[in-house]
Short mmCIF file of C-alpha atoms in Angstrom, two decimals:
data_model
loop_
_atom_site.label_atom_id
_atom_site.label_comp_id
_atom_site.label_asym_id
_atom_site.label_seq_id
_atom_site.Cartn_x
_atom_site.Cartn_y
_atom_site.Cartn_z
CA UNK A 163 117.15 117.32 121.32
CA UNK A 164 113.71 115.59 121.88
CA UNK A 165 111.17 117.65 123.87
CA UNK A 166 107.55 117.60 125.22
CA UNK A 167 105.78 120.20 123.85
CA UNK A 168 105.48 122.27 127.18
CA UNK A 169 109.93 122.21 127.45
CA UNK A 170 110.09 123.08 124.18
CA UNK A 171 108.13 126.52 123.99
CA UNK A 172 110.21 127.00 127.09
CA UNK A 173 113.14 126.59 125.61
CA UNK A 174 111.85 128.36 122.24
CA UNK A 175 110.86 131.35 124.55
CA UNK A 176 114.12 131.55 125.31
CA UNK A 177 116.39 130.84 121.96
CA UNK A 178 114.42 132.43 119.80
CA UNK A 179 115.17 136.12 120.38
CA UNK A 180 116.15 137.49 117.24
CA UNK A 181 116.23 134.22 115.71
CA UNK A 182 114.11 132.52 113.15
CA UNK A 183 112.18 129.70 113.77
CA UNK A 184 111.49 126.87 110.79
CA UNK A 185 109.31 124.24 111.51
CA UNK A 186 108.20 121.05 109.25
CA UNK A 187 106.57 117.80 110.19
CA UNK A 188 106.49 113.59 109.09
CA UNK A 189 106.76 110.46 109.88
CA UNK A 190 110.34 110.06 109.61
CA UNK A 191 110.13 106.30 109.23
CA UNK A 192 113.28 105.10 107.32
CA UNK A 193 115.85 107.99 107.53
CA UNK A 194 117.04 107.89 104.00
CA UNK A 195 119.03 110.86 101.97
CA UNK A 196 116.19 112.71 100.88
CA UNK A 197 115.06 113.37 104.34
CA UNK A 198 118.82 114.46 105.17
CA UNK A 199 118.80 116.57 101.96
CA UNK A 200 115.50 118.21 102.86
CA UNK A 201 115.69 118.90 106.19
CA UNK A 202 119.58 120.24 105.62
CA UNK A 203 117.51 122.75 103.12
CA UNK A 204 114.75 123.36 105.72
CA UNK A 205 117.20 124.70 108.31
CA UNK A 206 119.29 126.94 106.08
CA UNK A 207 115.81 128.94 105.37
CA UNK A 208 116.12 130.12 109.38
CA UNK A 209 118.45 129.78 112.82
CA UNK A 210 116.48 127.02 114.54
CA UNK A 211 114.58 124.16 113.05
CA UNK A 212 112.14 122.16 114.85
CA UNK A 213 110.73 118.88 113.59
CA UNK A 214 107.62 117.29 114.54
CA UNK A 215 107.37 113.82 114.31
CA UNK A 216 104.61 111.53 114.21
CA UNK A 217 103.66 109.05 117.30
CA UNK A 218 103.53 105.47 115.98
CA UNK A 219 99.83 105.75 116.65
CA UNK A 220 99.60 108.63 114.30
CA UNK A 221 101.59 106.69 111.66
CA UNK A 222 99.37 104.12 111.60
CA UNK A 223 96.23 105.94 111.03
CA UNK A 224 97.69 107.63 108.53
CA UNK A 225 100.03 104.93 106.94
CA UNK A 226 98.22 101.97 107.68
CA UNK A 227 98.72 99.27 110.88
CA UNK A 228 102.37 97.86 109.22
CA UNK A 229 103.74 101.26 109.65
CA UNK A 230 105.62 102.39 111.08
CA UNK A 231 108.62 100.26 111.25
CA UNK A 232 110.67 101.97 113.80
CA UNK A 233 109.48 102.46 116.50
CA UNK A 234 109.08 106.33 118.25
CA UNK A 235 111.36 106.79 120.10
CA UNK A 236 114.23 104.90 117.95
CA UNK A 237 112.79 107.54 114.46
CA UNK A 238 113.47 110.41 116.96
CA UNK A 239 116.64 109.67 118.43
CA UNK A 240 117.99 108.98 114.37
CA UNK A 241 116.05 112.57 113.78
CA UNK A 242 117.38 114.47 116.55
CA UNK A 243 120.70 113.74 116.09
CA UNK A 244 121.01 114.85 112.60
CA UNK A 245 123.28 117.88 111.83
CA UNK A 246 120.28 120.41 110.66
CA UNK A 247 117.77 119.30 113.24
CA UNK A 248 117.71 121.30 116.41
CA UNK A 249 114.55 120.59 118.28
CA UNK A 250 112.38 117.12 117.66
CA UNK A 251 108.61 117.26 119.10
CA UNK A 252 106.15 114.13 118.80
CA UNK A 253 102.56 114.66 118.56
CA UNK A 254 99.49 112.10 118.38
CA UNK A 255 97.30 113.51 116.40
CA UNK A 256 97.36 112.94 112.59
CA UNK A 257 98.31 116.63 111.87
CA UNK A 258 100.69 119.15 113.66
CA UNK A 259 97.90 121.73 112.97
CA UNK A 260 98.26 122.05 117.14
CA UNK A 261 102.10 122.16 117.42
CA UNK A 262 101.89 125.18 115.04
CA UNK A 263 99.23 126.89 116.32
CA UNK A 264 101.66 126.60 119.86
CA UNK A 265 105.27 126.80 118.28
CA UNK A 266 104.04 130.19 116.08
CA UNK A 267 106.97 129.16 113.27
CA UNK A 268 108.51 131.79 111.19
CA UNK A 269 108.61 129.38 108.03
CA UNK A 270 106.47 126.56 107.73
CA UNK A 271 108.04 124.15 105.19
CA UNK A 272 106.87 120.98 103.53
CA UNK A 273 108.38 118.61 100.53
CA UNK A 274 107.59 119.75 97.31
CA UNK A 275 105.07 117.12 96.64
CA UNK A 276 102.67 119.38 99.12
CA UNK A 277 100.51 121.60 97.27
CA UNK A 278 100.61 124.61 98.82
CA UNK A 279 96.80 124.65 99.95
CA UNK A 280 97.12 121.84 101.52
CA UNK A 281 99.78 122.41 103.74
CA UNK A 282 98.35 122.20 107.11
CA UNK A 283 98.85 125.59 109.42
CA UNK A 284 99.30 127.70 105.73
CA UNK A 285 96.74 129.88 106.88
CA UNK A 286 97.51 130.11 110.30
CA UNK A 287 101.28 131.06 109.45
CA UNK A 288 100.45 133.46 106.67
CA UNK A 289 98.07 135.34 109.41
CA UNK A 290 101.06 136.60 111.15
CA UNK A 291 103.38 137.28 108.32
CA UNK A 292 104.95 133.85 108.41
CA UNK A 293 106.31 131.92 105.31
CA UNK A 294 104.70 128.80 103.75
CA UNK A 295 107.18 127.14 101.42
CA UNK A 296 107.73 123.73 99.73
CA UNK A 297 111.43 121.98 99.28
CA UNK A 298 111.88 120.56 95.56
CA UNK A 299 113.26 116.79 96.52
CA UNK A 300 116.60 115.92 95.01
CA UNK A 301 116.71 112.10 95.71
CA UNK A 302 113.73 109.37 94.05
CA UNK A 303 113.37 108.17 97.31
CA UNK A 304 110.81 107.15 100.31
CA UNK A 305 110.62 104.71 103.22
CA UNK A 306 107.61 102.96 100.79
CA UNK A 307 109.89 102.61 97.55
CA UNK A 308 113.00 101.23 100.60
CA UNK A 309 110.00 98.72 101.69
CA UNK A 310 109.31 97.79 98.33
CA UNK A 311 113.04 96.80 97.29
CA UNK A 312 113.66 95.19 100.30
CA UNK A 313 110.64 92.98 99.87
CA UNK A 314 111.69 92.26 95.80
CA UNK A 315 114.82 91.09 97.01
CA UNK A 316 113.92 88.91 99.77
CA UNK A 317 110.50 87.57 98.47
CA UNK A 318 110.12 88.11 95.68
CA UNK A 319 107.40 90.36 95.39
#
């Protein structure tokens, strides 16, 4: 399901009695298997997992103005309705420092290219006995090595 912020610590107020929360973040551009794989992995580490997604304006700062390539709200309805994936939140900014500093996540989890100092929130999460942890990817895959083949095959570069 695809929530506002504001619903979704609603909703979270409710559900998550007893429960553990897991929370991780991205762009989310091309779904490909290793974002299946991962997030199947994030959501077996608690009862509830909540994925923030970034706004195409955040993906662009970050990624660079031909990102993203799917548009918002087409990346979260792909996200949402995958299996693992409970709860999808957008945000603007170019971290989700401020969705966990609201959401309060029991695990914080990143990809396993994430150093664990750099996760953003680490500290935050760690301050109230959370878990920080990285997921080791399986597949040799991103939506920059899909962009890459796709372009090889069609022109050439």
């Amino acid at each position: 399901m695809i929530l506002p912020l504001e619903e979704l610590l609603k909703v979270l107020e409710r559900e998550r009695k007893g429960k553990k929360v897991v929370f991780t973040n991205g762009c989310f551009d091309i779904i490909h298997a290793g974002h299946v794989d991962y997030l199947e992995k994030a959501k077996k580490l608690g009862d509830i997992l909540v994925v923030g997604m970034n706004s195409d304006s955040s993906v662009r700062r970050i990624k660079g103005e031909r990102r993203p390539i799917i548009p918002q709200e087409m990346r979260a309805k792909v996200l949402s309705s995958l299996k693992p994936v409970d709860y999808v939140v957008i945000f603007e900014e170019d971290t989700p420092e401020k969705l966990i500093k609201a959401i309060k996540p029991d695990v914080l989890v990143k990809g396993g290219d994430w150093p664990l100092d750099k996760i953003v929130g680490r500290e935050f999460v760690e301050s109230y006995g959370g878990k920080v942890l990285t997921i080791p990817f399986e597949y040799d895959i991103s939506t920059s090595k899909i962009v890459q083949k796709v372009l090889e095959l069609y022109c050439g570069k």
